[in-house]
mmCIF file of C-alpha atoms in Angstrom:
data_model
loop_
_atom_site.group_PDB
_atom_site.id
_atom_site.type_symbol
_atom_site.label_atom_id
_atom_site.label_comp_id
_atom_site.label_asym_id
_atom_site.label_seq_id
_atom_site.Cartn_x
_atom_site.Cartn_y
_atom_site.Cartn_z
ATOM 1 C CA MET A 1 -8.608 60.686 17.790
ATOM 2 C CA ASP A 2 -5.937 60.973 20.519
ATOM 3 C CA ALA A 3 -3.382 58.860 18.660
ATOM 4 C CA PHE A 4 -3.390 61.312 15.718
ATOM 5 C CA ARG A 5 -2.118 64.857 16.143
ATOM 6 C CA PHE A 6 -0.520 67.489 13.959
ATOM 7 C CA GLU A 7 1.446 70.394 15.365
ATOM 8 C CA VAL A 8 3.005 73.324 13.522
ATOM 9 C CA LEU A 9 6.286 73.912 15.343
ATOM 10 C CA LYS A 10 7.663 76.830 13.333
ATOM 11 C CA GLU A 11 6.741 78.949 10.323
ATOM 12 C CA ASP A 12 9.182 80.561 7.922
ATOM 13 C CA GLU A 13 9.228 84.347 7.825
ATOM 14 C CA ARG A 14 9.861 84.731 4.072
ATOM 15 C CA THR A 15 7.825 81.847 2.629
ATOM 16 C CA ALA A 16 4.777 79.762 3.562
ATOM 17 C CA ALA A 17 7.027 76.851 4.633
ATOM 18 C CA ARG A 18 6.453 75.335 8.044
ATOM 19 C CA LEU A 19 8.022 72.766 10.330
ATOM 20 C CA GLY A 20 5.639 70.243 11.836
ATOM 21 C CA ARG A 21 5.143 67.033 13.756
ATOM 22 C CA LEU A 22 2.575 64.402 12.788
ATOM 23 C CA THR A 23 1.718 61.785 15.418
ATOM 24 C CA THR A 24 0.079 58.510 14.353
ATOM 25 C CA PRO A 25 -0.609 55.126 16.010
ATOM 26 C CA HIS A 26 2.601 53.766 14.457
ATOM 27 C CA GLY A 27 4.928 56.617 15.264
ATOM 28 C CA THR A 28 5.769 60.259 14.785
ATOM 29 C CA VAL A 29 6.595 61.879 11.446
ATOM 30 C CA SER A 30 8.604 65.089 11.062
ATOM 31 C CA THR A 31 7.267 67.388 8.354
ATOM 32 C CA PRO A 32 7.851 68.400 5.645
ATOM 33 C CA VAL A 33 8.238 64.747 4.641
ATOM 34 C CA PHE A 34 8.662 62.696 1.478
ATOM 35 C CA MET A 35 6.813 59.369 1.488
ATOM 36 C CA PRO A 36 8.359 56.572 -0.606
ATOM 37 C CA VAL A 37 5.687 54.779 -2.625
ATOM 38 C CA GLY A 38 5.076 51.100 -1.939
ATOM 39 C CA THR A 39 2.154 50.648 -4.341
ATOM 40 C CA GLN A 40 1.742 46.930 -3.764
ATOM 41 C CA GLY A 41 2.918 46.807 -0.164
ATOM 42 C CA THR A 42 6.607 47.181 -1.005
ATOM 43 C CA VAL A 43 8.854 49.997 -2.134
ATOM 44 C CA LYS A 44 10.322 48.266 -5.182
ATOM 45 C CA GLY A 45 13.736 46.758 -4.468
ATOM 46 C CA MET A 46 13.895 47.942 -0.847
ATOM 47 C CA THR A 47 13.529 46.094 2.448
ATOM 48 C CA PRO A 48 11.817 47.766 5.413
ATOM 49 C CA GLU A 49 15.164 47.799 7.238
ATOM 50 C CA GLU A 50 16.805 49.670 4.355
ATOM 51 C CA LEU A 51 14.006 52.245 4.347
ATOM 52 C CA GLU A 52 14.454 52.748 8.081
ATOM 53 C CA GLU A 53 18.211 53.089 7.551
ATOM 54 C CA LEU A 54 17.545 55.856 5.009
ATOM 55 C CA GLY A 55 15.350 57.695 7.497
ATOM 56 C CA ALA A 56 11.973 57.047 5.844
ATOM 57 C CA GLU A 57 9.300 57.814 8.436
ATOM 58 C CA ILE A 58 6.143 56.965 6.483
ATOM 59 C CA ILE A 59 5.359 55.148 3.226
ATOM 60 C CA LEU A 60 2.380 55.024 0.873
ATOM 61 C CA SER A 61 0.512 51.979 -0.424
ATOM 62 C CA ASN A 62 -2.313 51.784 -2.943
ATOM 63 C CA THR A 63 -5.846 50.626 -2.241
ATOM 64 C CA TYR A 64 -6.743 49.652 -5.806
ATOM 65 C CA HIS A 65 -3.688 47.483 -6.414
ATOM 66 C CA LEU A 66 -3.825 45.762 -3.025
ATOM 67 C CA TYR A 67 -7.550 45.151 -3.504
ATOM 68 C CA LEU A 68 -6.805 43.266 -6.725
ATOM 69 C CA ARG A 69 -3.795 41.421 -5.306
ATOM 70 C CA PRO A 70 -3.526 39.872 -2.720
ATOM 71 C CA GLY A 71 -6.957 41.144 -1.636
ATOM 72 C CA PRO A 72 -8.004 43.049 1.503
ATOM 73 C CA ASP A 73 -9.188 39.892 3.277
ATOM 74 C CA VAL A 74 -5.699 38.393 3.063
ATOM 75 C CA VAL A 75 -4.145 41.565 4.497
ATOM 76 C CA ARG A 76 -6.751 41.751 7.273
ATOM 77 C CA GLU A 77 -6.157 38.107 8.182
ATOM 78 C CA ALA A 78 -2.405 38.806 8.337
ATOM 79 C CA GLY A 79 -3.045 41.543 10.904
ATOM 80 C CA GLY A 80 -3.033 44.553 8.582
ATOM 81 C CA LEU A 81 -0.450 46.063 6.261
ATOM 82 C CA HIS A 82 2.120 46.677 8.997
ATOM 83 C CA ARG A 83 2.340 43.020 9.970
ATOM 84 C CA PHE A 84 1.866 41.763 6.417
ATOM 85 C CA THR A 85 4.716 43.879 5.018
ATOM 86 C CA GLY A 86 7.055 44.065 8.008
ATOM 87 C CA TRP A 87 6.977 47.891 7.932
ATOM 88 C CA ARG A 88 6.508 49.115 11.507
ATOM 89 C CA ARG A 89 6.234 52.853 10.907
ATOM 90 C CA PRO A 90 3.213 54.850 9.637
ATOM 91 C CA ILE A 91 1.456 54.027 6.356
ATOM 92 C CA LEU A 92 -0.809 56.188 4.216
ATOM 93 C CA THR A 93 -3.071 54.500 1.660
ATOM 94 C CA ASP A 94 -4.243 56.196 -1.511
ATOM 95 C CA SER A 95 -7.950 55.597 -2.045
ATOM 96 C CA GLY A 96 -7.858 54.276 -5.595
ATOM 97 C CA GLY A 97 -9.046 57.654 -6.836
ATOM 98 C CA PHE A 98 -5.848 58.264 -8.786
ATOM 99 C CA GLN A 99 -6.578 55.158 -10.834
ATOM 100 C CA VAL A 100 -9.695 56.961 -12.088
ATOM 101 C CA PHE A 101 -7.141 59.155 -13.881
ATOM 102 C CA SER A 102 -4.295 56.736 -14.607
ATOM 103 C CA LEU A 103 -6.490 53.839 -15.795
ATOM 104 C CA ALA A 104 -8.888 55.975 -17.840
ATOM 105 C CA ALA A 105 -9.012 53.396 -20.623
ATOM 106 C CA LEU A 106 -10.063 50.687 -18.157
ATOM 107 C CA ARG A 107 -12.778 52.415 -16.171
ATOM 108 C CA ARG A 108 -16.313 53.833 -16.355
ATOM 109 C CA ILE A 109 -17.393 56.571 -13.924
ATOM 110 C CA GLU A 110 -20.903 56.474 -12.486
ATOM 111 C CA ARG A 111 -22.686 58.565 -9.889
ATOM 112 C CA HIS A 112 -21.895 56.245 -6.993
ATOM 113 C CA GLY A 113 -18.395 55.127 -7.979
ATOM 114 C CA VAL A 114 -16.254 53.650 -10.730
ATOM 115 C CA TRP A 115 -16.257 50.363 -12.607
ATOM 116 C CA PHE A 116 -12.719 49.180 -13.326
ATOM 117 C CA ARG A 117 -11.559 46.456 -15.692
ATOM 118 C CA SER A 118 -8.620 44.787 -13.997
ATOM 119 C CA HIS A 119 -5.291 45.359 -15.731
ATOM 120 C CA LEU A 120 -4.321 41.888 -14.461
ATOM 121 C CA ASP A 121 -7.029 39.648 -15.901
ATOM 122 C CA GLY A 122 -9.739 41.871 -17.385
ATOM 123 C CA SER A 123 -12.250 41.119 -14.614
ATOM 124 C CA SER A 124 -14.745 43.831 -13.653
ATOM 125 C CA HIS A 125 -14.685 45.560 -10.244
ATOM 126 C CA PHE A 126 -16.673 48.395 -8.670
ATOM 127 C CA ILE A 127 -15.095 50.836 -6.227
ATOM 128 C CA GLY A 128 -17.009 53.723 -4.764
ATOM 129 C CA PRO A 129 -16.448 55.731 -1.585
ATOM 130 C CA ARG A 130 -17.880 53.058 0.726
ATOM 131 C CA GLU A 131 -15.921 50.286 -0.951
ATOM 132 C CA SER A 132 -12.714 52.341 -0.801
ATOM 133 C CA ILE A 133 -13.124 52.964 2.926
ATOM 134 C CA ALA A 134 -13.912 49.306 3.607
ATOM 135 C CA ILE A 135 -10.752 48.242 1.755
ATOM 136 C CA GLN A 136 -8.577 50.820 3.528
ATOM 137 C CA GLU A 137 -9.979 49.789 6.911
ATOM 138 C CA ALA A 138 -9.114 46.177 6.104
ATOM 139 C CA LEU A 139 -5.605 47.272 5.126
ATOM 140 C CA GLY A 140 -5.245 49.106 8.458
ATOM 141 C CA SER A 141 -3.248 52.124 7.321
ATOM 142 C CA ASP A 142 -2.728 55.032 9.708
ATOM 143 C CA ILE A 143 -4.033 57.561 7.182
ATOM 144 C CA ALA A 144 -6.743 56.768 4.624
ATOM 145 C CA MET A 145 -7.658 59.021 1.712
ATOM 146 C CA ALA A 146 -11.161 59.889 0.548
ATOM 147 C CA PHE A 147 -12.231 58.435 -2.798
ATOM 148 C CA ASP A 148 -12.162 61.204 -5.406
ATOM 149 C CA GLU A 149 -12.084 61.901 -9.117
ATOM 150 C CA CYS A 150 -8.797 63.248 -10.449
ATOM 151 C CA PRO A 151 -9.481 65.033 -13.766
ATOM 152 C CA PRO A 152 -6.760 65.108 -16.421
ATOM 153 C CA TYR A 153 -5.069 68.133 -17.938
ATOM 154 C CA PRO A 154 -6.275 69.656 -20.115
ATOM 155 C CA ALA A 155 -9.937 69.284 -19.220
ATOM 156 C CA ASP A 156 -12.739 71.711 -19.936
ATOM 157 C CA ARG A 157 -14.427 73.539 -17.111
ATOM 158 C CA ALA A 158 -17.686 71.566 -17.327
ATOM 159 C CA TYR A 159 -15.845 68.258 -16.845
ATOM 160 C CA VAL A 160 -13.792 69.565 -13.913
ATOM 161 C CA GLU A 161 -16.922 71.019 -12.308
ATOM 162 C CA GLU A 162 -18.595 67.597 -12.450
ATOM 163 C CA ALA A 163 -15.462 65.987 -10.993
ATOM 164 C CA VAL A 164 -15.505 68.461 -8.098
ATOM 165 C CA GLN A 165 -19.161 67.711 -7.379
ATOM 166 C CA ARG A 166 -18.479 63.973 -7.408
ATOM 167 C CA THR A 167 -15.412 64.438 -5.201
ATOM 168 C CA LEU A 168 -17.435 66.402 -2.643
ATOM 169 C CA ALA A 169 -20.333 63.940 -2.652
ATOM 170 C CA TRP A 170 -17.943 61.004 -2.317
ATOM 171 C CA ALA A 171 -16.061 62.748 0.525
ATOM 172 C CA LYS A 172 -19.278 62.892 2.543
ATOM 173 C CA GLU A 173 -19.963 59.223 1.821
ATOM 174 C CA CYS A 174 -16.447 58.308 2.929
ATOM 175 C CA LEU A 175 -16.960 60.090 6.243
ATOM 176 C CA ALA A 176 -20.274 58.305 6.749
ATOM 177 C CA ALA A 177 -18.688 54.920 5.963
ATOM 178 C CA LYS A 178 -15.679 55.320 8.264
ATOM 179 C CA THR A 179 -15.715 53.098 11.376
ATOM 180 C CA ARG A 180 -12.103 52.599 12.561
ATOM 181 C CA GLU A 181 -11.044 54.805 15.449
ATOM 182 C CA ASP A 182 -7.340 54.115 14.890
ATOM 183 C CA GLN A 183 -7.323 55.434 11.316
ATOM 184 C CA VAL A 184 -7.840 59.008 10.134
ATOM 185 C CA LEU A 185 -9.316 60.122 6.841
ATOM 186 C CA PHE A 186 -8.002 62.990 4.698
ATOM 187 C CA GLY A 187 -10.166 64.838 2.175
ATOM 188 C CA ILE A 188 -8.788 65.686 -1.284
ATOM 189 C CA VAL A 189 -9.090 69.078 -2.959
ATOM 190 C CA GLN A 190 -9.742 68.890 -6.700
ATOM 191 C CA GLY A 191 -10.623 71.591 -9.206
ATOM 192 C CA GLY A 192 -7.988 71.369 -11.896
ATOM 193 C CA VAL A 193 -6.428 74.748 -12.643
ATOM 194 C CA TYR A 194 -9.693 76.651 -12.088
ATOM 195 C CA LYS A 195 -9.250 78.910 -9.089
ATOM 196 C CA ASP A 196 -12.941 79.225 -8.176
ATOM 197 C CA LEU A 197 -13.469 75.456 -8.370
ATOM 198 C CA ARG A 198 -10.438 74.813 -6.157
ATOM 199 C CA GLN A 199 -11.812 77.345 -3.695
ATOM 200 C CA GLN A 200 -15.287 75.811 -3.711
ATOM 201 C CA CYS A 201 -13.877 72.307 -3.202
ATOM 202 C CA ALA A 202 -11.548 73.423 -0.415
ATOM 203 C CA GLU A 203 -14.203 75.405 1.441
ATOM 204 C CA GLU A 204 -16.737 72.571 1.378
ATOM 205 C CA LEU A 205 -14.147 70.017 2.477
ATOM 206 C CA VAL A 206 -12.890 72.260 5.288
ATOM 207 C CA ALA A 207 -16.483 72.585 6.501
ATOM 208 C CA LEU A 208 -16.500 68.777 6.863
ATOM 209 C CA ASP A 209 -13.565 69.082 9.286
ATOM 210 C CA PHE A 210 -11.205 66.398 7.951
ATOM 211 C CA PRO A 211 -8.022 65.837 10.054
ATOM 212 C CA GLY A 212 -5.895 66.594 6.960
ATOM 213 C CA TYR A 213 -6.169 67.500 3.295
ATOM 214 C CA GLY A 214 -4.668 66.204 0.081
ATOM 215 C CA ILE A 215 -4.166 68.475 -2.905
ATOM 216 C CA GLY A 216 -4.903 66.298 -5.918
ATOM 217 C CA GLY A 217 -5.052 66.776 -9.653
ATOM 218 C CA LEU A 218 -1.655 68.442 -10.065
ATOM 219 C CA SER A 219 1.376 67.150 -11.970
ATOM 220 C CA VAL A 220 -1.047 65.464 -14.393
ATOM 221 C CA GLY A 221 0.294 67.148 -17.520
ATOM 222 C CA GLU A 222 -0.025 70.865 -16.840
ATOM 223 C CA PRO A 223 2.999 73.173 -17.275
ATOM 224 C CA LYS A 224 5.190 73.441 -14.166
ATOM 225 C CA GLU A 225 4.482 77.166 -13.802
ATOM 226 C CA LEU A 226 0.737 76.509 -13.773
ATOM 227 C CA MET A 227 1.130 73.761 -11.187
ATOM 228 C CA LEU A 228 3.024 76.084 -8.866
ATOM 229 C CA GLU A 229 0.572 78.930 -9.448
ATOM 230 C CA THR A 230 -2.361 76.640 -8.600
ATOM 231 C CA LEU A 231 -0.570 75.429 -5.496
ATOM 232 C CA GLU A 232 0.191 79.016 -4.507
ATOM 233 C CA TRP A 233 -3.476 79.884 -4.126
ATOM 234 C CA THR A 234 -4.723 76.477 -2.971
ATOM 235 C CA THR A 235 -2.668 75.935 0.198
ATOM 236 C CA PRO A 236 -3.911 79.143 1.915
ATOM 237 C CA LEU A 237 -7.460 77.804 1.562
ATOM 238 C CA LEU A 238 -6.614 74.929 3.911
ATOM 239 C CA PRO A 239 -6.471 75.105 7.732
ATOM 240 C CA ARG A 240 -3.153 76.165 9.219
ATOM 241 C CA ASP A 241 -3.341 73.529 11.959
ATOM 242 C CA LYS A 242 -3.865 70.498 9.698
ATOM 243 C CA PRO A 243 -1.426 68.678 7.391
ATOM 244 C CA ARG A 244 -1.397 69.494 3.673
ATOM 245 C CA TYR A 245 -0.421 66.709 1.310
ATOM 246 C CA LEU A 246 0.554 67.389 -2.316
ATOM 247 C CA MET A 247 -0.235 64.105 -4.038
ATOM 248 C CA GLY A 248 2.022 62.508 -6.645
ATOM 249 C CA VAL A 249 4.702 65.216 -6.791
ATOM 250 C CA GLY A 250 8.324 64.333 -6.087
ATOM 251 C CA THR A 251 11.155 65.877 -8.111
ATOM 252 C CA PRO A 252 13.759 67.662 -5.964
ATOM 253 C CA GLU A 253 12.724 71.027 -7.423
ATOM 254 C CA ASP A 254 9.022 70.340 -6.859
ATOM 255 C CA LEU A 255 9.623 69.334 -3.240
ATOM 256 C CA LEU A 256 11.414 72.598 -2.502
ATOM 257 C CA GLU A 257 8.846 74.714 -4.329
ATOM 258 C CA GLY A 258 6.006 72.849 -2.615
ATOM 259 C CA ILE A 259 7.532 73.249 0.843
ATOM 260 C CA ALA A 260 7.924 76.983 0.213
ATOM 261 C CA ARG A 261 4.200 77.135 -0.573
ATOM 262 C CA GLY A 262 3.132 75.469 2.676
ATOM 263 C CA VAL A 263 2.980 71.768 1.789
ATOM 264 C CA ASP A 264 3.800 69.252 4.536
ATOM 265 C CA MET A 265 3.647 65.848 2.799
ATOM 266 C CA PHE A 266 4.691 64.530 -0.613
ATOM 267 C CA ASP A 267 4.775 61.205 -2.477
ATOM 268 C CA CYS A 268 5.764 60.154 -5.974
ATOM 269 C CA VAL A 269 6.680 56.973 -7.877
ATOM 270 C CA MET A 270 9.014 58.907 -10.174
ATOM 271 C CA PRO A 271 12.196 58.709 -8.033
ATOM 272 C CA THR A 272 12.119 54.911 -7.900
ATOM 273 C CA ARG A 273 10.829 54.530 -11.461
ATOM 274 C CA ILE A 274 13.633 56.576 -13.046
ATOM 275 C CA ALA A 275 16.128 54.779 -10.805
ATOM 276 C CA ARG A 276 15.171 51.451 -12.348
ATOM 277 C CA HIS A 277 15.975 52.965 -15.750
ATOM 278 C CA GLY A 278 19.368 54.189 -14.566
ATOM 279 C CA THR A 279 18.729 57.858 -13.757
ATOM 280 C CA ILE A 280 19.809 59.310 -10.418
ATOM 281 C CA PHE A 281 19.472 62.615 -8.601
ATOM 282 C CA THR A 282 22.526 64.714 -7.775
ATOM 283 C CA ARG A 283 22.924 68.193 -6.340
ATOM 284 C CA THR A 284 23.692 69.469 -9.834
ATOM 285 C CA GLY A 285 20.801 67.751 -11.621
ATOM 286 C CA THR A 286 19.960 64.263 -12.859
ATOM 287 C CA VAL A 287 22.533 61.830 -14.242
ATOM 288 C CA THR A 288 21.690 58.805 -16.393
ATOM 289 C CA VAL A 289 24.393 56.361 -15.357
ATOM 290 C CA ARG A 290 23.326 53.847 -18.015
ATOM 291 C CA ASN A 291 24.891 56.132 -20.631
ATOM 292 C CA ALA A 292 28.164 55.076 -22.257
ATOM 293 C CA THR A 293 29.937 58.191 -21.008
ATOM 294 C CA TYR A 294 30.035 56.640 -17.505
ATOM 295 C CA ALA A 295 31.593 53.314 -18.550
ATOM 296 C CA ARG A 296 34.943 54.391 -17.069
ATOM 297 C CA ASP A 297 33.694 56.884 -14.511
ATOM 298 C CA PHE A 298 35.046 55.583 -11.201
ATOM 299 C CA SER A 299 33.590 58.372 -9.090
ATOM 300 C CA PRO A 300 30.630 57.842 -6.716
ATOM 301 C CA LEU A 301 27.074 58.024 -8.038
ATOM 302 C CA ASP A 302 26.830 61.448 -6.401
ATOM 303 C CA PRO A 303 30.118 62.848 -5.029
ATOM 304 C CA GLU A 304 28.173 64.918 -2.472
ATOM 305 C CA CYS A 305 26.180 61.971 -1.087
ATOM 306 C CA ASP A 306 27.319 59.600 1.645
ATOM 307 C CA CYS A 307 24.554 56.993 1.320
ATOM 308 C CA TYR A 308 25.614 53.343 1.155
ATOM 309 C CA ALA A 309 25.387 53.225 -2.658
ATOM 310 C CA CYS A 310 27.594 56.305 -3.031
ATOM 311 C CA ARG A 311 30.112 55.311 -0.349
ATOM 312 C CA ARG A 312 30.675 51.846 -1.753
ATOM 313 C CA PHE A 313 30.186 51.850 -5.535
ATOM 314 C CA THR A 314 31.137 53.808 -8.652
ATOM 315 C CA ARG A 315 29.127 55.006 -11.627
ATOM 316 C CA ALA A 316 31.067 52.611 -13.849
ATOM 317 C CA TYR A 317 30.174 49.607 -11.702
ATOM 318 C CA VAL A 318 26.505 50.557 -11.363
ATOM 319 C CA ARG A 319 26.331 51.124 -15.121
ATOM 320 C CA HIS A 320 27.788 47.666 -15.655
ATOM 321 C CA LEU A 321 25.152 46.143 -13.361
ATOM 322 C CA LEU A 322 22.333 47.949 -15.147
ATOM 323 C CA LYS A 323 23.564 47.001 -18.605
ATOM 324 C CA ALA A 324 23.970 43.384 -17.487
ATOM 325 C CA GLY A 325 20.420 43.312 -16.118
ATOM 326 C CA GLU A 326 21.627 42.648 -12.576
ATOM 327 C CA ILE A 327 19.048 43.377 -9.870
ATOM 328 C CA LEU A 328 21.679 45.020 -7.665
ATOM 329 C CA GLY A 329 22.074 47.882 -10.136
ATOM 330 C CA MET A 330 18.420 48.881 -9.823
ATOM 331 C CA ARG A 331 18.528 48.437 -6.063
ATOM 332 C CA LEU A 332 21.502 50.776 -5.723
ATOM 333 C CA THR A 333 20.030 53.537 -7.895
ATOM 334 C CA THR A 334 16.724 53.221 -6.043
ATOM 335 C CA TYR A 335 18.487 53.356 -2.677
ATOM 336 C CA HIS A 336 20.344 56.494 -3.695
ATOM 337 C CA ASN A 337 17.340 58.365 -5.114
ATOM 338 C CA LEU A 338 15.302 57.737 -1.979
ATOM 339 C CA ALA A 339 18.258 58.703 0.217
ATOM 340 C CA PHE A 340 18.626 61.909 -1.804
ATOM 341 C CA LEU A 341 15.009 63.029 -1.383
ATOM 342 C CA ILE A 342 14.734 62.014 2.269
ATOM 343 C CA ARG A 343 17.915 63.953 3.008
ATOM 344 C CA LEU A 344 16.684 66.942 0.994
ATOM 345 C CA VAL A 345 13.511 67.319 3.070
ATOM 346 C CA LYS A 346 15.510 66.726 6.245
ATOM 347 C CA GLU A 347 17.799 69.594 5.253
ATOM 348 C CA ALA A 348 14.723 71.715 4.584
ATOM 349 C CA ARG A 349 13.563 71.025 8.146
ATOM 350 C CA GLU A 350 17.000 71.910 9.485
ATOM 351 C CA ARG A 351 17.020 75.185 7.540
ATOM 352 C CA LEU A 352 13.564 76.015 8.889
ATOM 353 C CA VAL A 353 14.911 75.524 12.397
ATOM 354 C CA ALA A 354 17.957 77.680 11.584
ATOM 355 C CA GLY A 355 15.782 80.395 10.030
ATOM 356 C CA ASP A 356 17.510 80.535 6.630
ATOM 357 C CA PHE A 357 15.240 78.249 4.595
ATOM 358 C CA HIS A 358 14.588 80.750 1.800
ATOM 359 C CA ALA A 359 18.243 81.443 1.038
ATOM 360 C CA TRP A 360 19.100 77.724 1.209
ATOM 361 C CA LYS A 361 16.186 76.822 -1.072
ATOM 362 C CA GLU A 362 17.176 79.388 -3.705
ATOM 363 C CA ALA A 363 20.821 78.303 -3.672
ATOM 364 C CA THR A 364 19.841 74.625 -3.881
ATOM 365 C CA LEU A 365 17.468 75.260 -6.784
ATOM 366 C CA ARG A 366 20.137 77.163 -8.723
ATOM 367 C CA ARG A 367 22.493 74.198 -8.432
ATOM 368 C CA LEU A 368 19.813 71.658 -9.342
ATOM 369 C CA ARG A 369 19.011 73.710 -12.447
ATOM 370 C CA GLY A 370 22.658 74.024 -13.446
ATOM 371 C CA GLN A 371 22.720 77.773 -12.841
ATOM 372 C CA GLU A 372 25.844 77.691 -10.675
#
């Protein structure tokens, strides 16, 4: 598809990090990139204009949740997600496959798909690869994801092997079901922490020639060291000239470690979720501004940040808002956390251009971990 291109502009000499440019029908995205999560068609507490102001270039929405409410027909009638939500830049939609993991108590896996019991009203719904593609085509995202099975951790080898086989079979069905020319489809590599299963899944997906590849099934409970080790030997299995997307991973440390291992795209609900509970990112680690110790702290949320929330308000004031249940408190912490991550990946791109990414990454990680 002419409207979708990915170019690797520069590769780091000391790590697997790379600088890239992703072109979609709704604009160009600089990579590596963090995608704020708008599960239900909105990044909680943020307007599209505020996201643009922060420098967000692409957001994620969720097929399963939008299928349940308001329904794909409503979104299609509105002209697609971009018109429905007022977000004019690129959108990636998750396939609903993650809900196979996250809603394990409410679903039943079968050969051709998954039966879900709605968390809203208990009604029964079937989503398989063809249904997932039909929903995503109705939503009109720029990038759709193949329907897959995300196994939990820990999971025995036999279970993960079955999940890989289902993921591969469903990937082929997704390709066969795809009809929109203005939307691309990424495959998803599963395999848990089993190296040979990851390799098998990657090789078979690469043979199907997807325009991009997600790396799924990580950050689902495994130790951090094991996640990074799995990522270390998974990314080289994927084509150099296509985007690599590490799904559901988004702490500052994980972004830097993922970039160093060749990942181009990230998303995670965690930054906005912890913000709503009063925890913010800073260059020296996380701070929970709800805590009593900040009741008379009149310094910015993060002294090293110049986002709107940090320029204008103090920790004491934001704590007051949060304790009083005022919506503005959650909006300000959310604004800051997104600004922090978007700036962090922008700095990573700048350091890749300058040629000193590795040294910058190591120094940044030491500070984030409180080692300096």
